[in-house]
Amino acid sequence: MNPETEYREGLEELAENYKNILQLLGEDTAREGLQKTPMRVAKAMQVLTRGYTQDPHKVLTDALFEEKYNQMVIVKDIDFFSMCEHHMLPFYGKAHVAYIPNGYITGLSKIARVVDIYSHRLQVQERLTQQIKDCIQNTLHPLGVMVVVEAKHMCMQMRGVEKQNSITTTSDFSGAFRQAKTREEFMNLLRGESKKI
Ligand SMILES: Nc1nc2c(ncn2[C@@H]2O[C@H](COP(=O)(O)OP(=O)(O)OP(=O)(O)O)[C@@H](O)[C@H]2O)c(=O)[nH]1
Ligand SMILES: [Zn+2]
């Protein structure tokens, strides 16, 4: 992908505002190292929020295949980086997604793309988890979906309470995953050793 095409309208204005922010933080924006920084930050922030201009439902429906398989499909250890909407600091970790098809499956990479799109928006972990689940449920109409997200929040590590090792786990599910047995099957498969592969 050509990175130039990723940038959206308002880039110049964003850079102007970052220049003001740097000055308000006490920096000399004329010094060599900082001359291009406002534009660099503007571009970086547009990349980190590119999910606003992407449609996760379309990603799934573009790769929908009719298939009789109706056992659990699990895509685990999907790395993601997002930004908390409270402090605009990163939170990052892994998402694990399971669904039970109901006549249709989607391309495996599309599940990871859905995670990618929702995580490239300002988020809280709970909403990220729920949005991934809802998107798969409302697009594929499977027998059930479950999403587990494990993450570290830099707003809790670098500032504030300053806890380096705490991990937040969130989960959401629908349909067949309302049964404890089905959730257990997913959780057991999650704990399995994928390093064997
Ligand atoms: N539920 C939830 N909270 C989050 C998430 N990311 C950050 N937070 C929390 O958002 C809260 C915001 O609380 P406030 O008291 O308004 O902000 P604050 O004074 O900066 O809070 P501290 O981080 O405790 O210093 C903090 O407790 C953060 O830990 C998230 O994904 N989900
Ligand atoms: Zn935060």
Coordinates of N, CA and C and ligand atoms in Angstrom, one line a residue:
M1 N 0.8 -1.2 0.0 CA 0.0 0.0 0.0 C 0.9 1.3 0.0
N2 N 0.5 2.2 -0.8 CA 1.3 3.5 -0.9 C 0.9 4.3 0.4
P3 N 1.8 4.5 1.3 CA 1.5 5.2 2.5 C 0.9 6.6 2.2
E4 N 1.3 7.2 1.1 CA 0.7 8.6 0.8 C -0.8 8.6 0.7
T5 N -1.3 7.5 0.2 CA -2.8 7.5 0.0 C -3.5 7.3 1.3
E6 N -2.8 7.0 2.3 CA -3.5 6.7 3.6 C -3.9 8.1 4.3
Y7 N -3.3 9.1 3.9 CA -3.5 10.4 4.6 C -4.8 11.0 4.1
R8 N -5.5 11.6 5.1 CA -6.9 12.1 4.9 C -6.8 13.6 4.8
E9 N -8.0 14.1 4.5 CA -8.2 15.6 4.6 C -7.9 16.1 6.0
G10 N -7.4 17.3 6.0 CA -7.1 17.9 7.3 C -5.7 17.7 7.8
L11 N -4.9 17.1 7.0 CA -3.5 16.7 7.5 C -2.7 18.0 7.8
E12 N -2.8 19.0 6.9 CA -2.0 20.2 7.2 C -2.4 20.9 8.5
E13 N -3.8 21.0 8.6 CA -4.3 21.6 9.8 C -3.9 20.9 11.1
L14 N -3.9 19.5 11.0 CA -3.5 18.7 12.1 C -2.1 19.0 12.5
A15 N -1.2 19.1 11.5 CA 0.2 19.4 11.7 C 0.3 20.8 12.4
E16 N -0.4 21.8 11.9 CA -0.4 23.1 12.5 C -0.7 23.1 14.0
N17 N -1.7 22.3 14.3 CA -2.2 22.1 15.7 C -1.1 21.4 16.5
Y18 N -0.4 20.4 15.9 CA 0.6 19.8 16.7 C 1.8 20.7 16.9
K19 N 2.0 21.6 16.0 CA 3.1 22.6 16.2 C 2.7 23.5 17.4
N20 N 1.5 23.9 17.5 CA 1.0 24.7 18.7 C 1.2 23.9 20.0
I21 N 0.9 22.6 19.9 CA 1.0 21.7 21.1 C 2.4 21.7 21.5
L22 N 3.3 21.5 20.6 CA 4.8 21.4 20.9 C 5.2 22.7 21.6
Q23 N 4.7 23.8 21.1 CA 5.1 25.1 21.7 C 4.5 25.2 23.1
L24 N 3.3 24.8 23.2 CA 2.6 24.8 24.6 C 3.3 23.9 25.6
L25 N 4.0 22.9 25.0 CA 4.7 22.0 25.9 C 6.1 22.5 26.2
G26 N 6.4 23.7 25.7 CA 7.7 24.4 26.0 C 8.8 24.1 25.0
E27 N 8.5 23.5 23.9 CA 9.5 23.2 22.9 C 9.8 24.3 21.9
D28 N 11.0 24.3 21.4 CA 11.3 25.2 20.3 C 11.1 24.5 19.0
T29 N 10.0 24.8 18.3 CA 9.6 24.1 17.1 C 10.5 24.4 15.9
A30 N 11.4 25.4 16.1 CA 12.3 25.8 15.0 C 13.6 24.9 15.1
R31 N 13.8 24.3 16.2 CA 15.1 23.5 16.2 C 15.0 22.3 15.3
E32 N 16.2 21.9 14.8 CA 16.3 21.0 13.6 C 15.5 19.7 13.8
G33 N 15.7 19.1 14.9 CA 15.0 17.8 15.2 C 13.5 17.9 15.2
L34 N 13.0 19.1 15.4 CA 11.5 19.2 15.5 C 10.8 19.8 14.3
Q35 N 11.6 20.3 13.3 CA 11.0 21.0 12.2 C 9.9 20.2 11.5
K36 N 10.2 18.9 11.3 CA 9.2 18.1 10.6 C 8.3 17.3 11.5
T37 N 8.5 17.5 12.8 CA 7.8 16.7 13.8 C 6.2 16.9 13.7
P38 N 5.8 18.1 13.6 CA 4.3 18.3 13.6 C 3.7 17.5 12.4
M39 N 4.3 17.5 11.3 CA 3.7 16.7 10.1 C 3.9 15.2 10.4
R40 N 5.0 14.8 11.0 CA 5.2 13.4 11.2 C 4.1 12.9 12.2
V41 N 3.9 13.7 13.2 CA 2.9 13.3 14.2 C 1.5 13.3 13.6
A42 N 1.2 14.3 12.8 CA -0.1 14.3 12.1 C -0.3 13.1 11.3
K43 N 0.7 12.7 10.5 CA 0.6 11.5 9.7 C 0.5 10.2 10.6
A44 N 1.3 10.2 11.6 CA 1.2 9.0 12.5 C -0.2 8.9 13.1
M45 N -0.8 10.0 13.5 CA -2.1 10.0 14.2 C -3.2 9.6 13.1
Q46 N -3.0 10.0 11.9 CA -4.0 9.6 10.9 C -3.9 8.1 10.6
V47 N -2.7 7.6 10.7 CA -2.5 6.1 10.5 C -3.2 5.4 11.7
L48 N -2.9 5.9 12.9 CA -3.4 5.2 14.1 C -4.9 5.3 14.2
T49 N -5.5 6.2 13.5 CA -7.0 6.4 13.5 C -7.6 6.1 12.1
R50 N -6.9 5.3 11.3 CA -7.4 5.1 9.9 C -8.7 4.2 9.9
G51 N -8.9 3.6 11.1 CA -10.1 2.7 11.1 C -11.4 3.5 11.0
Y52 N -11.4 4.8 11.2 CA -12.6 5.6 11.0 C -13.1 5.6 9.6
T53 N -12.2 5.4 8.6 CA -12.5 5.5 7.2 C -12.6 4.1 6.6
Q54 N -12.6 3.1 7.4 CA -12.7 1.7 6.9 C -13.9 1.0 7.4
D55 N -14.5 0.2 6.5 CA -15.8 -0.5 6.8 C -15.5 -1.9 7.1
P56 N -15.6 -2.3 8.4 CA -15.3 -3.7 8.8 C -16.3 -4.7 8.3
H57 N -17.6 -4.2 8.1 CA -18.6 -5.1 7.6 C -18.3 -5.5 6.2
K58 N -17.9 -4.5 5.4 CA -17.6 -4.8 4.0 C -16.4 -5.8 3.8
V59 N -15.4 -5.6 4.7 CA -14.3 -6.5 4.7 C -14.8 -8.0 4.9
L60 N -15.7 -8.2 5.7 CA -16.2 -9.6 5.9 C -17.1 -10.1 4.8
T61 N -18.0 -9.2 4.3 CA -18.9 -9.6 3.2 C -18.2 -9.8 1.9
D62 N -17.0 -9.1 1.7 CA -16.3 -9.3 0.5 C -15.6 -10.7 0.4
A63 N -15.5 -11.4 1.5 CA -14.9 -12.7 1.5 C -15.8 -13.7 2.2
L64 N -17.0 -13.8 1.7 CA -18.0 -14.7 2.3 C -18.1 -16.0 1.5
F65 N -18.0 -17.1 2.1 CA -18.0 -18.4 1.3 C -19.1 -19.3 1.9
E66 N -19.9 -19.9 1.0 CA -20.9 -20.8 1.5 C -20.1 -22.1 1.8
E67 N -20.4 -22.7 3.0 CA -19.7 -23.8 3.4 C -20.5 -24.6 4.5
K68 N -20.5 -25.9 4.4 CA -21.3 -26.6 5.4 C -20.7 -26.8 6.8
Y69 N -19.4 -26.5 6.9 CA -18.7 -26.7 8.2 C -19.4 -25.9 9.3
N70 N -19.8 -26.6 10.3 CA -20.4 -25.9 11.4 C -19.9 -26.2 12.8
Q71 N -18.5 -26.4 12.8 CA -17.8 -26.5 14.1 C -17.1 -25.1 14.4
M72 N -16.5 -25.1 15.5 CA -15.9 -23.8 15.9 C -14.7 -23.4 15.1
V73 N -14.6 -22.2 14.7 CA -13.4 -21.7 14.0 C -12.8 -20.7 14.9
I74 N -11.5 -20.9 15.2 CA -10.8 -20.0 16.1 C -9.6 -19.3 15.4
V75 N -9.6 -18.0 15.6 CA -8.4 -17.3 15.1 C -7.8 -16.6 16.4
K76 N -6.7 -17.2 16.9 CA -6.2 -16.6 18.2 C -4.9 -15.9 18.0
D77 N -4.5 -15.1 19.1 CA -3.2 -14.4 19.1 C -3.2 -13.4 18.0
I78 N -4.2 -12.6 17.7 CA -4.2 -11.6 16.7 C -3.6 -10.3 17.4
D79 N -2.4 -9.9 17.1 CA -1.8 -8.8 17.7 C -2.5 -7.5 17.3
F80 N -2.7 -6.6 18.3 CA -3.3 -5.3 17.9 C -2.7 -4.2 18.7
F81 N -2.7 -3.0 18.2 CA -2.4 -1.8 18.9 C -3.5 -0.8 18.8
S82 N -3.9 -0.2 19.9 CA -5.0 0.7 19.8 C -4.6 1.9 20.7
M83 N -5.5 2.9 20.8 CA -5.3 4.0 21.7 C -6.5 4.3 22.6
C84 N -6.2 4.4 23.9 CA -7.4 4.7 24.8 C -7.9 6.0 24.5
E85 N -9.2 6.1 24.6 CA -9.9 7.4 24.3 C -9.8 8.4 25.4
H86 N -9.3 7.9 26.6 CA -9.2 8.9 27.7 C -7.9 9.7 27.7
H87 N -6.8 9.0 27.3 CA -5.5 9.6 27.4 C -4.8 9.7 26.0
M88 N -5.4 9.0 25.1 CA -4.8 8.9 23.7 C -3.4 8.3 23.9
L89 N -3.2 7.3 24.7 CA -2.0 6.6 24.9 C -2.3 5.1 24.4
P90 N -1.3 4.4 23.9 CA -1.6 3.1 23.4 C -2.0 2.1 24.4
F91 N -2.9 1.2 24.0 CA -3.0 -0.1 24.7 C -2.9 -1.2 23.6
Y92 N -2.3 -2.3 24.0 CA -1.9 -3.3 23.0 C -2.0 -4.7 23.6
G93 N -2.1 -5.6 22.7 CA -2.2 -7.0 23.2 C -2.6 -7.9 22.1
K94 N -3.4 -8.9 22.5 CA -3.9 -9.9 21.6 C -5.4 -10.1 21.7
A95 N -6.0 -10.3 20.5 CA -7.4 -10.6 20.4 C -7.5 -12.1 20.0
H96 N -8.5 -12.8 20.5 CA -8.8 -14.2 20.2 C -10.3 -14.2 19.8
V97 N -10.5 -14.8 18.6 CA -11.9 -14.7 18.1 C -12.3 -16.2 17.7
A98 N -13.5 -16.5 18.1 CA -14.1 -17.8 17.7 C -15.5 -17.6 17.2
Y99 N -15.9 -18.3 16.2 CA -17.3 -18.3 15.7 C -17.7 -19.7 15.2
I100 N -19.0 -20.0 15.2 CA -19.5 -21.2 14.7 C -20.3 -20.9 13.5
P101 N -19.9 -21.3 12.3 CA -20.5 -20.9 11.1 C -22.0 -21.4 11.0
N102 N -22.7 -20.7 10.2 CA -24.1 -21.2 10.0 C -24.4 -21.1 8.5
G103 N -23.6 -21.9 7.7 CA -23.8 -21.8 6.3 C -22.7 -21.0 5.6
Y104 N -22.2 -20.1 6.3 CA -21.1 -19.2 5.6 C -19.9 -19.1 6.5
I105 N -18.8 -19.1 5.9 CA -17.5 -18.8 6.5 C -16.9 -17.5 5.9
T106 N -15.9 -16.9 6.6 CA -15.3 -15.8 5.9 C -13.8 -16.1 5.8
G107 N -13.1 -15.3 5.1 CA -11.6 -15.5 5.0 C -11.0 -15.3 6.3
L108 N -10.0 -16.1 6.7 CA -9.4 -16.0 8.1 C -8.8 -14.7 8.3
S109 N -8.1 -14.2 7.3 CA -7.4 -12.9 7.4 C -8.4 -11.8 7.7
K110 N -9.7 -12.0 7.2 CA -10.7 -10.9 7.4 C -11.0 -10.7 8.9
I111 N -10.9 -11.8 9.6 CA -11.2 -11.6 11.1 C -10.1 -10.7 11.7
A112 N -8.9 -10.9 11.3 CA -7.8 -10.1 11.8 C -7.9 -8.7 11.3
R113 N -8.4 -8.5 10.1 CA -8.7 -7.2 9.5 C -9.7 -6.4 10.3
V114 N -10.7 -7.1 10.7 CA -11.8 -6.5 11.5 C -11.2 -6.0 12.9
V115 N -10.4 -6.8 13.5 CA -9.7 -6.4 14.7 C -8.8 -5.1 14.4
D116 N -8.1 -5.2 13.3 CA -7.3 -4.1 12.9 C -8.1 -2.7 12.7
I117 N -9.2 -2.8 12.1 CA -10.0 -1.6 11.8 C -10.5 -1.0 13.1
Y118 N -11.1 -1.9 14.0 CA -11.7 -1.3 15.2 C -10.6 -0.8 16.2
S119 N -9.4 -1.4 16.1 CA -8.4 -1.0 17.0 C -7.7 0.3 16.5
H120 N -7.9 0.6 15.2 CA -7.3 1.9 14.7 C -8.4 3.0 14.9
R121 N -9.0 3.1 16.0 CA -9.9 4.1 16.4 C -9.6 4.4 17.9
L122 N -10.1 5.6 18.4 CA -9.9 5.8 19.8 C -10.9 4.8 20.5
Q123 N -10.4 4.1 21.5 CA -11.2 3.0 22.0 C -11.1 2.9 23.5
V124 N -12.0 2.1 24.1 CA -11.8 1.5 25.4 C -11.9 0.0 25.0
Q125 N -11.2 -0.8 25.9 CA -11.0 -2.2 25.5 C -12.4 -2.9 25.5
E126 N -13.3 -2.5 26.4 CA -14.6 -3.2 26.4 C -15.3 -3.0 25.1
R127 N -15.3 -1.8 24.6 CA -16.1 -1.5 23.3 C -15.4 -2.2 22.1
L128 N -14.1 -2.2 22.1 CA -13.3 -2.9 21.1 C -13.8 -4.3 21.0
T129 N -13.9 -4.9 22.1 CA -14.3 -6.4 22.2 C -15.7 -6.6 21.7
Q130 N -16.6 -5.7 22.1 CA -18.0 -5.8 21.7 C -18.2 -5.5 20.2
Q131 N -17.5 -4.5 19.7 CA -17.6 -4.2 18.3 C -17.1 -5.3 17.4
I132 N -16.1 -6.0 17.8 CA -15.6 -7.1 17.0 C -16.6 -8.2 16.9
K133 N -17.2 -8.5 18.1 CA -18.2 -9.5 18.2 C -19.4 -9.1 17.4
D134 N -19.9 -7.9 17.6 CA -21.1 -7.5 16.9 C -21.0 -7.5 15.4
C135 N -19.8 -7.1 14.9 CA -19.5 -7.0 13.5 C -19.6 -8.4 12.9
I136 N -19.0 -9.4 13.5 CA -19.0 -10.8 13.0 C -20.4 -11.3 13.1
Q137 N -21.1 -11.1 14.2 CA -22.4 -11.6 14.4 C -23.4 -11.0 13.4
N138 N -23.3 -9.7 13.1 CA -24.3 -9.1 12.3 C -24.0 -9.3 10.8
T139 N -22.8 -9.7 10.5 CA -22.4 -9.9 9.1 C -22.5 -11.3 8.6
L140 N -21.9 -12.2 9.4 CA -21.9 -13.6 9.0 C -23.2 -14.4 9.5
H141 N -23.8 -13.8 10.5 CA -25.0 -14.5 11.2 C -24.6 -15.9 11.5
P142 N -23.5 -16.1 12.3 CA -23.1 -17.4 12.7 C -24.0 -17.9 13.8
L143 N -23.7 -19.2 14.3 CA -24.5 -19.7 15.4 C -24.0 -19.1 16.7
G144 N -22.8 -18.5 16.7 CA -22.3 -17.8 17.8 C -20.9 -17.2 17.6
V145 N -20.6 -16.2 18.4 CA -19.3 -15.5 18.3 C -18.8 -15.3 19.7
M146 N -17.5 -15.5 19.9 CA -16.9 -15.1 21.2 C -15.6 -14.4 20.9
V147 N -15.3 -13.3 21.6 CA -14.1 -12.5 21.5 C -13.5 -12.3 22.8
V148 N -12.2 -12.6 22.9 CA -11.4 -12.4 24.2 C -10.3 -11.4 23.8
V149 N -10.1 -10.4 24.6 CA -9.1 -9.4 24.3 C -8.2 -9.3 25.6
E150 N -6.9 -9.5 25.4 CA -6.0 -9.3 26.6 C -5.0 -8.1 26.2
A151 N -4.9 -7.1 27.1 CA -4.1 -6.0 26.7 C -3.4 -5.3 27.9
K152 N -2.4 -4.6 27.6 CA -1.7 -3.7 28.5 C -2.0 -2.3 28.1
H153 N -2.2 -1.5 29.1 CA -2.6 -0.1 28.8 C -1.4 0.9 29.3
M154 N -0.9 1.6 28.3 CA 0.3 2.4 28.7 C -0.2 3.6 29.6
C155 N -1.4 3.9 29.6 CA -1.9 5.0 30.5 C -1.8 4.5 31.9
M156 N -1.7 3.2 32.1 CA -1.6 2.7 33.5 C -0.1 2.3 33.8
Q157 N 0.7 2.3 32.7 CA 2.1 1.9 32.9 C 3.0 3.2 33.0
M158 N 2.8 4.1 32.1 CA 3.7 5.3 32.0 C 3.3 6.4 32.9
R159 N 2.1 6.4 33.3 CA 1.6 7.5 34.1 C 0.5 7.0 35.1
G160 N -0.2 7.9 35.8 CA -1.3 7.5 36.6 C -0.8 6.5 37.7
V161 N -1.4 5.3 37.7 CA -1.2 4.4 38.7 C 0.2 3.7 38.6
E162 N 0.7 3.7 37.4 CA 2.1 3.2 37.1 C 2.3 1.7 37.5
K163 N 1.4 0.9 37.0 CA 1.5 -0.5 37.2 C 1.9 -1.1 35.9
Q164 N 3.1 -1.7 35.9 CA 3.8 -2.2 34.6 C 3.2 -3.5 34.1
N165 N 2.8 -4.3 35.1 CA 2.5 -5.7 34.7 C 1.0 -6.2 34.6
S166 N 0.2 -5.2 34.9 CA -1.2 -5.7 34.9 C -1.8 -5.8 33.5
I167 N -2.5 -6.9 33.3 CA -3.1 -7.2 32.0 C -4.6 -7.2 32.2
T168 N -5.3 -6.5 31.3 CA -6.8 -6.5 31.4 C -7.3 -7.5 30.4
T169 N -8.3 -8.3 30.8 CA -8.9 -9.2 29.9 C -10.4 -8.9 29.8
T170 N -10.9 -8.8 28.6 CA -12.3 -8.6 28.4 C -12.8 -9.7 27.4
S171 N -14.1 -10.0 27.6 CA -14.7 -10.9 26.6 C -16.1 -10.6 26.4
D172 N -16.6 -11.0 25.2 CA -18.0 -10.8 24.9 C -18.4 -12.0 24.0
F173 N -19.7 -12.4 24.0 CA -20.1 -13.5 23.2 C -21.6 -13.5 22.9
S174 N -21.9 -14.3 21.9 CA -23.3 -14.3 21.5 C -23.7 -15.8 21.2
G175 N -25.0 -16.0 21.0 CA -25.5 -17.3 20.5 C -25.1 -18.5 21.3
A176 N -24.5 -19.5 20.6 CA -24.1 -20.7 21.2 C -23.1 -20.5 22.3
F177 N -22.4 -19.4 22.3 CA -21.4 -19.2 23.4 C -22.0 -18.8 24.7
R178 N -23.4 -18.6 24.7 CA -24.1 -18.4 26.0 C -24.0 -19.6 26.8
Q179 N -23.8 -20.8 26.2 CA -23.6 -22.0 27.0 C -22.2 -22.1 27.5
A180 N -22.1 -22.3 28.8 CA -20.8 -22.4 29.5 C -19.9 -23.4 28.8
K181 N -20.5 -24.5 28.4 CA -19.8 -25.6 27.8 C -19.0 -25.2 26.5
T182 N -19.7 -24.4 25.7 CA -19.1 -23.9 24.4 C -18.0 -22.9 24.8
R183 N -18.2 -22.0 25.7 CA -17.2 -21.1 26.1 C -16.0 -21.8 26.6
E184 N -16.2 -22.9 27.4 CA -15.1 -23.7 28.0 C -14.3 -24.3 26.8
E185 N -15.0 -24.8 25.8 CA -14.3 -25.4 24.7 C -13.3 -24.4 24.0
F186 N -13.8 -23.2 23.9 CA -13.0 -22.1 23.3 C -11.8 -21.8 24.2
M187 N -12.1 -21.7 25.5 CA -11.1 -21.3 26.4 C -10.0 -22.4 26.5
N188 N -10.4 -23.6 26.5 CA -9.5 -24.8 26.5 C -8.6 -24.7 25.2
L189 N -9.2 -24.5 24.1 CA -8.4 -24.4 22.8 C -7.5 -23.2 22.8
L190 N -7.9 -22.1 23.5 CA -7.0 -20.9 23.6 C -5.8 -21.2 24.4
R191 N -6.0 -22.0 25.4 CA -4.8 -22.3 26.3 C -3.9 -23.4 25.7
G192 N -4.4 -24.0 24.6 CA -3.5 -25.0 23.9 C -2.3 -24.4 23.4
E193 N -1.3 -25.2 23.2 CA 0.0 -24.7 22.7 C 0.1 -24.5 21.2
S194 N 0.0 -23.3 20.7 CA 0.1 -23.1 19.3 C 1.5 -23.1 18.8
K195 N 2.4 -23.0 19.8 CA 3.9 -23.0 19.5 C 4.3 -24.3 18.8
K196 N 3.5 -25.4 19.0 CA 3.8 -26.7 18.4 C 3.8 -26.6 16.9
I197 N 3.0 -25.7 16.3 CA 2.9 -25.6 14.8 C 4.2 -25.2 14.2
Ligands
LIG1 N1 -12.8 0.6 31.4 C1 -11.7 1.1 30.7 N2 -11.0 2.0 31.3 C2 -9.9 2.4 30.7 C3 -9.5 2.0 29.4 N3 -8.3 2.6 29.1 C4 -8.1 3.5 30.1 N4 -9.0 3.4 31.1 C5 -9.2 4.1 32.3 O1 -9.9 5.3 32.2 C6 -9.9 5.9 33.4 C7 -10.1 7.3 33.3 O2 -10.3 7.8 34.6 P1 -10.2 9.3 35.0 O3 -10.2 9.3 36.5 O4 -11.2 10.1 34.3 O5 -8.7 9.8 34.5 P2 -7.4 9.9 35.2 O6 -7.5 10.9 36.3 O7 -6.3 10.2 34.2 O8 -7.2 8.5 35.9 P3 -5.9 7.7 36.3 O9 -5.4 6.9 35.1 O10 -6.3 6.8 37.5 O11 -4.8 8.7 36.7 C8 -8.7 5.4 34.1 O12 -9.1 4.6 35.2 C9 -8.0 4.5 33.1 O13 -7.3 3.4 33.7 C10 -10.2 0.9 28.9 O14 -10.0 0.5 27.8 N5 -11.3 0.5 29.5
ZN2 ZN -6.0 5.7 29.1

